[in-house]
N, CA and C atoms as an extended XYZ file, in Angstrom:
555
Properties=species:S:1:pos:R:3:atomname:S:1:resname:S:1:resid:I:1 pbc="F F F"
N       -31.310       79.270      -25.716 N   UNK     1
C       -30.522       80.230      -26.442 CA  UNK     1
C       -30.338       81.517      -25.639 C   UNK     1
N       -31.415       81.948      -24.954 N   UNK     2
C       -31.381       83.160      -24.174 CA  UNK     2
C       -30.370       83.025      -23.015 C   UNK     2
N       -30.312       81.816      -22.393 N   UNK     3
C       -29.387       81.577      -21.281 CA  UNK     3
C       -27.943       81.634      -21.757 C   UNK     3
N       -27.688       81.133      -22.956 N   UNK     4
C       -26.325       81.145      -23.492 CA  UNK     4
C       -25.866       82.588      -23.677 C   UNK     4
N       -26.694       83.459      -24.219 N   UNK     5
C       -26.323       84.860      -24.420 CA  UNK     5
C       -26.101       85.552      -23.076 C   UNK     5
N       -26.893       85.170      -22.099 N   UNK     6
C       -26.729       85.746      -20.773 CA  UNK     6
C       -25.354       85.369      -20.204 C   UNK     6
N       -24.968       84.106      -20.344 N   UNK     7
C       -23.655       83.642      -19.868 CA  UNK     7
C       -22.537       84.371      -20.600 C   UNK     7
N       -22.685       84.523      -21.917 N   UNK     8
C       -21.675       85.227      -22.710 CA  UNK     8
C       -21.582       86.687      -22.260 C   UNK     8
N       -22.718       87.330      -22.034 N   UNK     9
C       -22.726       88.739      -21.609 CA  UNK     9
C       -22.077       88.886      -20.233 C   UNK     9
N       -22.372       87.957      -19.303 N   UNK    10
C       -21.774       88.008      -17.966 CA  UNK    10
C       -20.258       87.814      -18.061 C   UNK    10
N       -19.799       86.861      -18.870 N   UNK    11
C       -18.358       86.625      -19.045 CA  UNK    11
C       -17.671       87.848      -19.646 C   UNK    11
N       -18.279       88.462      -20.650 N   UNK    12
C       -17.695       89.657      -21.274 CA  UNK    12
C       -17.589       90.778      -20.250 C   UNK    12
N       -18.642       90.954      -19.440 N   UNK    13
C       -18.624       92.006      -18.435 CA  UNK    13
C       -17.537       91.742      -17.388 C   UNK    13
N       -17.406       90.503      -16.928 N   UNK    14
C       -16.386       90.163      -15.919 CA  UNK    14
C       -14.983       90.412      -16.475 C   UNK    14
N       -14.731       89.926      -17.695 N   UNK    15
C       -13.402       90.129      -18.282 CA  UNK    15
C       -13.130       91.604      -18.545 C   UNK    15
N       -14.141       92.375      -18.886 N   UNK    16
C       -13.963       93.816      -19.086 CA  UNK    16
C       -13.582       94.496      -17.788 C   UNK    16
N       -14.255       94.123      -16.710 N   UNK    17
C       -13.925       94.710      -15.409 CA  UNK    17
C       -12.518       94.317      -14.969 C   UNK    17
N       -12.156       93.043      -15.182 N   UNK    18
C       -10.807       92.591      -14.802 CA  UNK    18
C        -9.751       93.323      -15.607 C   UNK    18
N        -9.964       93.446      -16.899 N   UNK    19
C        -8.998       94.146      -17.756 CA  UNK    19
C        -8.874       95.601      -17.381 C   UNK    19
N       -10.004       96.235      -17.075 N   UNK    20
C        -9.976       97.637      -16.657 CA  UNK    20
C        -9.244       97.813      -15.348 C   UNK    20
N        -9.431       96.879      -14.414 N   UNK    21
C        -8.742       96.945      -13.131 CA  UNK    21
C        -7.240       96.785      -13.318 C   UNK    21
N        -6.842       95.878      -14.188 N   UNK    22
C        -5.413       95.687      -14.441 CA  UNK    22
C        -4.812       96.916      -15.083 C   UNK    22
N        -5.519       97.530      -16.017 N   UNK    23
C        -5.011       98.740      -16.657 CA  UNK    23
C        -4.911       99.874      -15.653 C   UNK    23
N        -5.906       99.991      -14.771 N   UNK    24
C        -5.877      101.035      -13.758 CA  UNK    24
C        -4.704      100.820      -12.812 C   UNK    24
N        -4.508       99.575      -12.355 N   UNK    25
C        -3.415       99.272      -11.429 CA  UNK    25
C        -2.071       99.583      -12.078 C   UNK    25
N        -1.932       99.306      -13.376 N   UNK    26
C        -0.682       99.567      -14.061 CA  UNK    26
C        -0.421      101.061      -14.194 C   UNK    26
N        -1.484      101.868      -14.286 N   UNK    27
C        -1.275      103.302      -14.463 CA  UNK    27
C        -0.992      104.008      -13.142 C   UNK    27
N        -1.204      103.347      -11.984 N   UNK    28
C        -0.960      103.957      -10.690 CA  UNK    28
C         0.542      104.085      -10.437 C   UNK    28
N         1.336      103.126      -10.882 N   UNK    29
C         2.781      103.213      -10.700 CA  UNK    29
C         3.476      102.941      -12.036 C   UNK    29
N         4.718      103.381      -12.078 N   UNK    30
C         5.518      103.172      -13.280 CA  UNK    30
C         6.838      102.531      -12.871 C   UNK    30
N         7.221      101.456      -13.512 N   UNK    31
C         8.504      100.789      -13.252 CA  UNK    31
C         9.603      101.667      -13.851 C   UNK    31
N        10.674      101.899      -13.094 N   UNK    32
C        11.784      102.723      -13.571 CA  UNK    32
C        13.094      101.957      -13.435 C   UNK    32
N        14.031      102.265      -14.308 N   UNK    33
C        15.368      101.677      -14.234 CA  UNK    33
C        16.207      102.569      -13.330 C   UNK    33
N        16.934      101.950      -12.402 N   UNK    34
C        17.739      102.689      -11.439 CA  UNK    34
C        19.185      102.236      -11.555 C   UNK    34
N        20.094      103.201      -11.630 N   UNK    35
C        21.527      102.931      -11.709 CA  UNK    35
C        22.196      103.476      -10.462 C   UNK    35
N        23.145      102.716       -9.916 N   UNK    36
C        23.924      103.154       -8.769 CA  UNK    36
C        25.384      102.812       -9.032 C   UNK    36
N        26.233      103.815       -9.039 N   UNK    37
C        27.664      103.638       -9.282 CA  UNK    37
C        27.944      102.840      -10.551 C   UNK    37
N        27.230      103.146      -11.614 N   UNK    38
C        27.491      102.524      -12.902 CA  UNK    38
C        26.878      101.156      -13.099 C   UNK    38
N        26.141      100.646      -12.113 N   UNK    39
C        25.496       99.339      -12.231 CA  UNK    39
C        23.989       99.522      -12.135 C   UNK    39
N        23.272       98.825      -13.021 N   UNK    40
C        21.820       98.884      -12.949 CA  UNK    40
C        21.339       97.957      -11.843 C   UNK    40
N        20.450       98.467      -10.982 N   UNK    41
C        19.889       97.649       -9.915 CA  UNK    41
C        18.971       96.603      -10.518 C   UNK    41
N        19.122       95.365      -10.086 N   UNK    42
C        18.394       94.265      -10.718 CA  UNK    42
C        16.881       94.398      -10.575 C   UNK    42
N        16.400       94.870       -9.439 N   UNK    43
C        14.956       95.006       -9.253 CA  UNK    43
C        14.415       96.345       -9.726 C   UNK    43
N        15.307       97.282      -10.039 N   UNK    44
C        14.847       98.596      -10.475 CA  UNK    44
C        14.104       99.297       -9.365 C   UNK    44
N        13.149      100.124       -9.744 N   UNK    45
C        12.368      100.861       -8.764 CA  UNK    45
C        11.004      101.183       -9.330 C   UNK    45
N        10.219      101.922       -8.552 N   UNK    46
C         8.878      102.289       -8.972 CA  UNK    46
C         8.672      103.772       -8.742 C   UNK    46
N         7.985      104.404       -9.661 N   UNK    47
C         7.597      105.800       -9.537 CA  UNK    47
C         6.117      105.800       -9.181 C   UNK    47
N         5.806      106.260       -7.957 N   UNK    48
C         4.429      106.277       -7.475 CA  UNK    48
C         4.138      107.686       -6.957 C   UNK    48
N         3.150      108.312       -7.532 N   UNK    49
C         2.759      109.665       -7.133 CA  UNK    49
C         3.952      110.619       -7.094 C   UNK    49
N         4.817      110.530       -8.079 N   UNK    50
C         5.948      111.445       -8.196 CA  UNK    50
C         7.136      111.115       -7.316 C   UNK    50
N         7.091      110.018       -6.547 N   UNK    51
C         8.203      109.614       -5.682 CA  UNK    51
C         8.780      108.312       -6.213 C   UNK    51
N        10.111      108.190       -6.166 N   UNK    52
C        10.774      106.974       -6.620 CA  UNK    52
C        11.053      106.086       -5.412 C   UNK    52
N        10.667      104.814       -5.521 N   UNK    53
C        10.891      103.832       -4.471 CA  UNK    53
C        11.854      102.775       -4.998 C   UNK    53
N        12.899      102.498       -4.204 N   UNK    54
C        13.933      101.542       -4.588 CA  UNK    54
C        14.030      100.486       -3.488 C   UNK    54
N        14.177       99.194       -3.846 N   UNK    55
C        14.341       98.158       -2.819 CA  UNK    55
C        15.562       98.446       -1.935 C   UNK    55
N        15.368       98.422       -0.625 N   UNK    56
C        16.428       98.783        0.323 CA  UNK    56
C        17.666       97.916        0.165 C   UNK    56
N        17.514       96.633       -0.114 N   UNK    57
C        18.670       95.737       -0.222 CA  UNK    57
C        19.543       96.047       -1.427 C   UNK    57
N        19.044       96.825       -2.341 N   UNK    58
C        19.808       97.149       -3.548 CA  UNK    58
C        20.762       98.325       -3.333 C   UNK    58
N        20.720       98.970       -2.176 N   UNK    59
C        21.479      100.200       -1.947 CA  UNK    59
C        22.762       99.910       -1.188 C   UNK    59
N        23.733       99.262       -1.714 N   UNK    60
C        25.008       98.956       -1.058 CA  UNK    60
C        25.106       99.497        0.372 C   UNK    60
N        24.545       98.791        1.286 N   UNK    61
C        24.584       99.142        2.695 CA  UNK    61
C        24.048       97.973        3.496 C   UNK    61
N        24.185       98.043        4.790 N   UNK    62
C        23.691       97.003        5.681 CA  UNK    62
C        22.244       97.342        6.025 C   UNK    62
N        21.305       96.462        5.676 N   UNK    63
C        19.882       96.715        5.868 CA  UNK    63
C        19.356       95.817        6.980 C   UNK    63
N        18.734       96.426        7.982 N   UNK    64
C        18.208       95.692        9.129 CA  UNK    64
C        16.719       95.968        9.292 C   UNK    64
N        15.948       94.916        9.574 N   UNK    65
C        14.525       95.043        9.863 CA  UNK    65
C        14.329       94.676       11.321 C   UNK    65
N        13.428       95.387       11.999 N   UNK    66
C        13.101       94.980       13.359 CA  UNK    66
C        11.652       94.489       13.405 C   UNK    66
N        11.243       93.999       14.559 N   UNK    67
C         9.920       93.389       14.705 CA  UNK    67
C         8.773       94.374       14.489 C   UNK    67
N         9.033       95.658       14.664 N   UNK    68
C         7.962       96.646       14.501 CA  UNK    68
C         7.793       97.073       13.043 C   UNK    68
N         8.584       96.484       12.140 N   UNK    69
C         8.444       96.801       10.720 CA  UNK    69
C         9.295       97.980       10.263 C   UNK    69
N        10.192       98.443       11.112 N   UNK    70
C        11.086       99.537       10.726 CA  UNK    70
C        12.287       98.985        9.967 C   UNK    70
N        12.764       99.755        9.015 N   UNK    71
C        13.948       99.388        8.241 CA  UNK    71
C        15.049      100.384        8.594 C   UNK    71
N        16.234       99.849        8.877 N   UNK    72
C        17.396      100.694        9.184 CA  UNK    72
C        18.479      100.369        8.171 C   UNK    72
N        19.010      101.399        7.512 N   UNK    73
C        20.105      101.221        6.558 CA  UNK    73
C        21.358      101.822        7.178 C   UNK    73
N        22.385      100.981        7.334 N   UNK    74
C        23.658      101.434        7.876 CA  UNK    74
C        24.625      101.571        6.709 C   UNK    74
N        25.069      102.779        6.451 N   UNK    75
C        25.962      103.058        5.324 CA  UNK    75
C        27.011      104.078        5.776 C   UNK    75
N        28.044      103.600        6.498 N   UNK    76
C        29.087      104.536        6.924 CA  UNK    76
C        29.979      104.925        5.742 C   UNK    76
N        30.796      105.936        5.956 N   UNK    77
C        31.815      106.287        4.965 CA  UNK    77
C        32.933      105.256        5.084 C   UNK    77
N        33.332      104.679        3.960 N   UNK    78
C        34.421      103.706        3.950 CA  UNK    78
C        35.399      104.118        2.864 C   UNK    78
N        36.645      104.274        3.246 N   UNK    79
C        37.702      104.643        2.308 CA  UNK    79
C        38.686      103.480        2.236 C   UNK    79
N        38.924      102.972        1.033 N   UNK    80
C        39.801      101.821        0.835 CA  UNK    80
C        41.075      102.299        0.137 C   UNK    80
N        42.210      102.058        0.778 N   UNK    81
C        43.507      102.387        0.178 CA  UNK    81
C        44.291      101.096        0.011 C   UNK    81
N        44.899      100.932       -1.163 N   UNK    82
C        45.671       99.731       -1.465 CA  UNK    82
C        47.141      100.096       -1.548 C   UNK    82
N        48.002       99.282       -0.910 N   UNK    83
C        49.432       99.559       -0.836 CA  UNK    83
C        50.238       98.402       -1.392 C   UNK    83
N        51.174       98.717       -2.263 N   UNK    84
C        52.217       97.781       -2.702 CA  UNK    84
C        53.485       98.312       -2.061 C   UNK    84
N        53.914       97.646       -0.981 N   UNK    85
C        54.996       98.216       -0.169 CA  UNK    85
C        54.453       99.453        0.524 C   UNK    85
N        55.120      100.596        0.304 N   UNK    86
C        54.647      101.865        0.875 CA  UNK    86
C        53.939      102.730       -0.160 C   UNK    86
N        53.718      102.194       -1.362 N   UNK    87
C        53.140      102.976       -2.458 CA  UNK    87
C        51.660      102.644       -2.639 C   UNK    87
N        50.837      103.681       -2.672 N   UNK    88
C        49.412      103.505       -2.950 CA  UNK    88
C        49.247      103.264       -4.450 C   UNK    88
N        48.331      102.360       -4.817 N   UNK    89
C        48.125      102.095       -6.238 CA  UNK    89
C        46.643      101.965       -6.570 C   UNK    89
N        46.328      102.114       -7.848 N   UNK    90
C        44.973      101.946       -8.357 CA  UNK    90
C        44.960      101.198       -9.674 C   UNK    90
N        46.165      101.024      -10.247 N   UNK    91
C        46.336      100.240      -11.473 CA  UNK    91
C        47.461       99.249      -11.232 C   UNK    91
N        47.354       98.084      -11.869 N   UNK    92
C        48.369       97.043      -11.729 CA  UNK    92
C        48.654       96.442      -13.092 C   UNK    92
N        49.745       95.705      -13.185 N   UNK    93
C        50.029       94.925      -14.388 CA  UNK    93
C        49.489       93.512      -14.168 C   UNK    93
N        49.072       92.859      -15.242 N   UNK    94
C        48.601       91.482      -15.157 CA  UNK    94
C        49.719       90.633      -14.549 C   UNK    94
N        49.368       89.755      -13.608 N   UNK    95
C        50.335       88.901      -12.934 CA  UNK    95
C        50.122       88.938      -11.431 C   UNK    95
N        50.998       88.246      -10.704 N   UNK    96
C        50.871       88.180       -9.246 CA  UNK    96
C        51.385       89.462       -8.617 C   UNK    96
N        50.693       89.840       -7.533 N   UNK    97
C        51.060       91.053       -6.811 CA  UNK    97
C        50.822       90.828       -5.323 C   UNK    97
N        51.783       91.274       -4.513 N   UNK    98
C        51.633       91.229       -3.059 CA  UNK    98
C        51.265       92.640       -2.603 C   UNK    98
N        50.146       92.758       -1.859 N   UNK    99
C        49.690       94.079       -1.420 CA  UNK    99
C        48.938       93.981       -0.099 C   UNK    99
N        48.621       95.136        0.467 N   UNK   100
C        47.808       95.258        1.671 CA  UNK   100
C        46.681       96.250        1.394 C   UNK   100
N        45.613       96.128        2.146 N   UNK   101
C        44.517       97.093        2.069 CA  UNK   101
C        44.330       97.723        3.434 C   UNK   101
N        44.105       99.019        3.440 N   UNK   102
C        43.818       99.764        4.660 CA  UNK   102
C        42.469      100.437        4.456 C   UNK   102
N        41.509      100.094        5.303 N   UNK   103
C        40.144      100.608        5.161 CA  UNK   103
C        39.807      101.474        6.366 C   UNK   103
N        39.406      102.708        6.106 N   UNK   104
C        38.969      103.608        7.163 CA  UNK   104
C        37.448      103.656        7.145 C   UNK   104
N        36.841      103.411        8.302 N   UNK   105
C        35.384      103.452        8.438 CA  UNK   105
C        35.057      104.592        9.392 C   UNK   105
N        34.188      105.513        8.960 N   UNK   106
C        33.729      106.564        9.867 CA  UNK   106
C        32.237      106.777        9.686 C   UNK   106
N        31.652      107.475       10.632 N   UNK   107
C        30.206      107.750       10.663 CA  UNK   107
C        29.384      106.469       10.803 C   UNK   107
N        29.923      105.509       11.549 N   UNK   108
C        29.190      104.271       11.821 CA  UNK   108
C        28.188      104.556       12.932 C   UNK   108
N        26.911      104.292       12.672 N   UNK   109
C        25.857      104.661       13.622 CA  UNK   109
C        25.432      103.528       14.541 C   UNK   109
N        25.799      102.291       14.239 N   UNK   110
C        25.408      101.132       15.045 CA  UNK   110
C        26.575      100.168       15.142 C   UNK   110
N        26.542       99.299       16.163 N   UNK   111
C        27.553       98.259       16.265 CA  UNK   111
C        27.349       97.228       15.163 C   UNK   111
N        28.442       96.679       14.683 N   UNK   112
C        28.411       95.613       13.691 CA  UNK   112
C        29.229       94.449       14.227 C   UNK   112
N        29.040       93.267       13.652 N   UNK   113
C        29.709       92.068       14.165 CA  UNK   113
C        30.988       91.731       13.420 C   UNK   113
N        31.090       92.137       12.155 N   UNK   114
C        32.276       91.772       11.399 CA  UNK   114
C        32.391       92.522       10.093 C   UNK   114
N        33.613       92.470        9.549 N   UNK   115
C        33.907       93.074        8.249 CA  UNK   115
C        34.711       92.079        7.424 C   UNK   115
N        34.642       92.233        6.116 N   UNK   116
C        35.490       91.418        5.245 CA  UNK   116
C        35.781       92.200        3.979 C   UNK   116
N        36.839       91.794        3.312 N   UNK   117
C        37.255       92.386        2.053 CA  UNK   117
C        37.346       91.262        1.033 C   UNK   117
N        36.808       91.493       -0.152 N   UNK   118
C        36.892       90.492       -1.214 CA  UNK   118
C        37.234       91.178       -2.525 C   UNK   118
N        37.600       90.371       -3.515 N   UNK   119
C        37.922       90.899       -4.833 CA  UNK   119
C        37.110       90.131       -5.869 C   UNK   119
N        36.579       90.856       -6.837 N   UNK   120
C        35.825       90.269       -7.938 CA  UNK   120
C        36.575       90.568       -9.223 C   UNK   120
N        36.940       89.515       -9.963 N   UNK   121
C        37.697       89.719      -11.205 CA  UNK   121
C        36.752       90.121      -12.339 C   UNK   121
N        37.301       90.493      -13.501 N   UNK   122
C        36.455       90.930      -14.619 CA  UNK   122
C        35.449       89.880      -15.087 C   UNK   122
N        35.703       88.603      -14.814 N   UNK   123
C        34.784       87.532      -15.212 CA  UNK   123
C        33.695       87.274      -14.176 C   UNK   123
N        33.765       87.961      -13.011 N   UNK   124
C        32.751       87.797      -11.978 CA  UNK   124
C        33.108       86.811      -10.884 C   UNK   124
N        34.313       86.246      -10.922 N   UNK   125
C        34.758       85.316       -9.870 CA  UNK   125
C        35.131       86.109       -8.621 C   UNK   125
N        34.664       85.656       -7.458 N   UNK   126
C        34.882       86.362       -6.197 CA  UNK   126
C        35.806       85.558       -5.298 C   UNK   126
N        36.751       86.263       -4.661 N   UNK   127
C        37.647       85.626       -3.699 CA  UNK   127
C        37.722       86.500       -2.456 C   UNK   127
N        37.506       85.882       -1.282 N   UNK   128
C        37.640       86.628       -0.039 CA  UNK   128
C        39.124       86.866        0.226 C   UNK   128
N        39.459       88.102        0.593 N   UNK   129
C        40.854       88.463        0.846 CA  UNK   129
C        41.186       88.426        2.333 C   UNK   129
N        40.296       88.940        3.179 N   UNK   130
C        40.549       88.981        4.622 CA  UNK   130
C        39.240       89.317        5.320 C   UNK   130
N        39.149       88.953        6.601 N   UNK   131
C        37.952       89.285        7.374 CA  UNK   131
C        38.325       89.425        8.845 C   UNK   131
N        37.416       90.016        9.609 N   UNK   132
C        37.652       90.188       11.033 CA  UNK   132
C        36.318       90.245       11.766 C   UNK   132
N        36.219       89.490       12.876 N   UNK   133
C        35.072       89.629       13.761 CA  UNK   133
C        35.382       90.787       14.698 C   UNK   133
N        34.382       91.607       14.971 N   UNK   134
C        34.584       92.776       15.810 CA  UNK   134
C        33.956       92.547       17.174 C   UNK   134
N        34.555       93.135       18.185 N   UNK   135
C        34.024       93.010       19.541 CA  UNK   135
C        32.813       93.900       19.744 C   UNK   135
N        32.242       93.824       20.927 N   UNK   136
C        31.027       94.594       21.216 CA  UNK   136
C        31.318       96.071       21.477 C   UNK   136
N        32.535       96.396       21.884 N   UNK   137
C        32.902       97.790       22.130 CA  UNK   137
C        33.485       98.388       20.855 C   UNK   137
N        32.715       99.246       20.201 N   UNK   138
C        33.167       99.844       18.948 CA  UNK   138
C        33.055      101.356       19.006 C   UNK   138
N        33.836      101.968       18.204 N   UNK   139
C        33.768      103.411       18.021 CA  UNK   139
C        32.932      103.692       16.785 C   UNK   139
N        32.596      104.942       16.591 N   UNK   140
C        31.859      105.301       15.378 CA  UNK   140
C        32.800      105.381       14.179 C   UNK   140
N        34.107      105.249       14.439 N   UNK   141
C        35.084      105.159       13.355 CA  UNK   141
C        36.211      104.229       13.774 C   UNK   141
N        36.767      103.515       12.798 N   UNK   142
C        37.860      102.589       13.077 CA  UNK   142
C        38.604      102.285       11.771 C   UNK   142
N        39.739      101.610       11.925 N   UNK   143
C        40.559      101.196       10.784 CA  UNK   143
C        40.571       99.680       10.705 C   UNK   143
N        40.530       99.158        9.483 N   UNK   144
C        40.681       97.719        9.252 CA  UNK   144
C        41.838       97.552        8.281 C   UNK   144
N        42.896       96.876        8.739 N   UNK   145
C        44.072       96.656        7.917 CA  UNK   145
C        44.201       95.162        7.646 C   UNK   145
N        44.387       94.799        6.394 N   UNK   146
C        44.518       93.383        6.043 CA  UNK   146
C        45.939       92.905        6.272 C   UNK   146
N        46.079       91.607        6.310 N   UNK   147
C        47.414       91.005        6.281 CA  UNK   147
C        47.942       91.163        4.852 C   UNK   147
N        49.185       90.772        4.604 N   UNK   148
C        49.707       90.797        3.230 CA  UNK   148
C        48.923       89.809        2.378 C   UNK   148
N        48.525       90.253        1.207 N   UNK   149
C        47.717       89.448        0.291 CA  UNK   149
C        48.508       89.267       -0.996 C   UNK   149
N        48.611       88.039       -1.481 N   UNK   150
C        49.180       87.787       -2.800 CA  UNK   150
C        48.035       87.352       -3.702 C   UNK   150
N        47.843       88.106       -4.777 N   UNK   151
C        46.718       87.836       -5.677 CA  UNK   151
C        47.221       87.825       -7.116 C   UNK   151
N        46.690       86.902       -7.898 N   UNK   152
C        47.072       86.785       -9.305 CA  UNK   152
C        46.032       87.488      -10.172 C   UNK   152
N        46.409       88.632      -10.712 N   UNK   153
C        45.562       89.356      -11.659 CA  UNK   153
C        45.771       88.685      -13.011 C   UNK   153
N        44.941       87.687      -13.319 N   UNK   154
C        45.149       86.810      -14.474 CA  UNK   154
C        44.785       87.434      -15.808 C   UNK   154
N        43.900       88.410      -15.797 N   UNK   155
C        43.459       89.016      -17.052 CA  UNK   155
C        43.371       90.524      -16.890 C   UNK   155
N        43.456       91.228      -17.988 N   UNK   156
C        43.315       92.673      -17.922 CA  UNK   156
C        41.840       93.018      -17.742 C   UNK   156
N        41.594       94.170      -17.146 N   UNK   157
C        40.227       94.627      -16.923 CA  UNK   157
C        40.044       95.216      -15.544 C   UNK   157
N        38.783       95.419      -15.186 N   UNK   158
C        38.418       96.048      -13.913 CA  UNK   158
C        38.203       94.989      -12.840 C   UNK   158
N        38.860       95.175      -11.711 N   UNK   159
C        38.701       94.329      -10.536 CA  UNK   159
C        38.044       95.173       -9.450 C   UNK   159
N        37.083       94.605       -8.748 N   UNK   160
C        36.363       95.337       -7.709 CA  UNK   160
C        36.755       94.796       -6.332 C   UNK   160
N        37.294       95.682       -5.509 N   UNK   161
C        37.609       95.353       -4.124 CA  UNK   161
C        36.384       95.765       -3.313 C   UNK   161
N        35.698       94.798       -2.698 N   UNK   162
C        34.478       95.085       -1.948 CA  UNK   162
C        34.707       95.029       -0.448 C   UNK   162
N        34.157       96.011        0.254 N   UNK   163
C        34.191       96.056        1.716 CA  UNK   163
C        32.792       95.695        2.206 C   UNK   163
N        32.698       94.645        3.023 N   UNK   164
C        31.418       94.113        3.485 CA  UNK   164
C        31.323       94.211        5.002 C   UNK   164
N        30.096       94.325        5.508 N   UNK   165
C        29.829       94.336        6.942 CA  UNK   165
C        28.691       93.364        7.233 C   UNK   165
N        28.680       92.855        8.470 N   UNK   166
C        27.529       92.064        8.917 CA  UNK   166
C        27.110       92.575       10.290 C   UNK   166
N        25.799       92.539       10.525 N   UNK   167
C        25.241       93.115       11.750 CA  UNK   167
C        25.357       92.179       12.938 C   UNK   167
N        25.194       90.883       12.685 N   UNK   168
C        25.244       89.905       13.767 CA  UNK   168
C        26.269       88.836       13.453 C   UNK   168
N        26.703       88.150       14.476 N   UNK   169
C        27.745       87.136       14.313 CA  UNK   169
C        27.388       86.090       13.261 C   UNK   169
N        26.144       85.640       13.229 N   UNK   170
C        25.706       84.630       12.266 CA  UNK   170
C        25.003       85.233       11.057 C   UNK   170
N        25.028       86.548       10.948 N   UNK   171
C        24.336       87.219        9.846 CA  UNK   171
C        25.113       87.136        8.537 C   UNK   171
N        24.476       87.615        7.495 N   UNK   172
C        25.095       87.657        6.176 CA  UNK   172
C        25.844       88.971        5.991 C   UNK   172
N        26.887       88.916        5.175 N   UNK   173
C        27.628       90.123        4.838 CA  UNK   173
C        26.886       90.906        3.757 C   UNK   173
N        26.966       92.227        3.852 N   UNK   174
C        26.389       93.116        2.848 CA  UNK   174
C        27.467       94.070        2.358 C   UNK   174
N        27.479       94.299        1.049 N   UNK   175
C        28.439       95.226        0.458 CA  UNK   175
C        28.122       96.643        0.925 C   UNK   175
N        29.153       97.350        1.394 N   UNK   176
C        28.984       98.710        1.870 CA  UNK   176
C        29.759       99.692        1.001 C   UNK   176
N        30.900       99.248        0.469 N   UNK   177
C        31.724      100.138       -0.343 CA  UNK   177
C        32.602       99.297       -1.264 C   UNK   177
N        33.036       99.897       -2.350 N   UNK   178
C        33.985       99.181       -3.206 CA  UNK   178
C        34.921      100.147       -3.899 C   UNK   178
N        36.053       99.605       -4.280 N   UNK   179
C        37.075      100.351       -5.006 CA  UNK   179
C        37.390       99.542       -6.262 C   UNK   179
N        37.523      100.223       -7.378 N   UNK   180
C        37.834       99.559       -8.637 CA  UNK   180
C        39.290       99.809       -8.977 C   UNK   180
N        40.005       98.724       -9.284 N   UNK   181
C        41.369       98.851       -9.774 CA  UNK   181
C        41.427       98.205      -11.157 C   UNK   181
N        42.332       98.700      -11.974 N   UNK   182
C        42.442       98.230      -13.362 CA  UNK   182
C        43.735       97.467      -13.540 C   UNK   182
N        43.626       96.281      -14.136 N   UNK   183
C        44.804       95.477      -14.485 CA  UNK   183
C        45.084       95.671      -15.972 C   UNK   183
N        46.319       96.040      -16.271 N   UNK   184
C        46.729       96.308      -17.648 CA  UNK   184
C        47.748       95.273      -18.093 C   UNK   184
N        47.785       94.987      -19.400 N   UNK   185
C        48.792       94.066      -19.955 CA  UNK   185
C        50.157       94.703      -19.931 C   UNK   185
């Protein structure tokens, strides 16, 4: 009987220590909700010792890691202008539209391998509009102009034109900037 109580006391003590450790660990940081450009970041962030930490990949930019454990975020200024003929637009009527996009990139701090432009409809469907592989000789600013694009704005709502970059030829594209246009009935 004495051994059974000893086992129970040891188990209670172990679980008490584990529970206390979990409570302590939870009080060291606080999970926070983070919003960027009207969208909540899926992983959120953490508040630790009065500083907010956000996952680097969640910050619309090109994120690079090197072997020494350094993280580099490339986020140049990107301005997207949409043209129907010679007229700039930001709203459209539901239906097919022929247009071009002109993207100005400045304050680029590193060479990149390629850019692309895509559109996301209000339902979340994504379509690539145009892309370009870039050579090794780049400026810190450049222009990317698409070919003529015919797109069917099938429903009213917000459409997102995304500008993406990739660091290496075989790398993945990362969203760097976007422009929202509205399709009206």
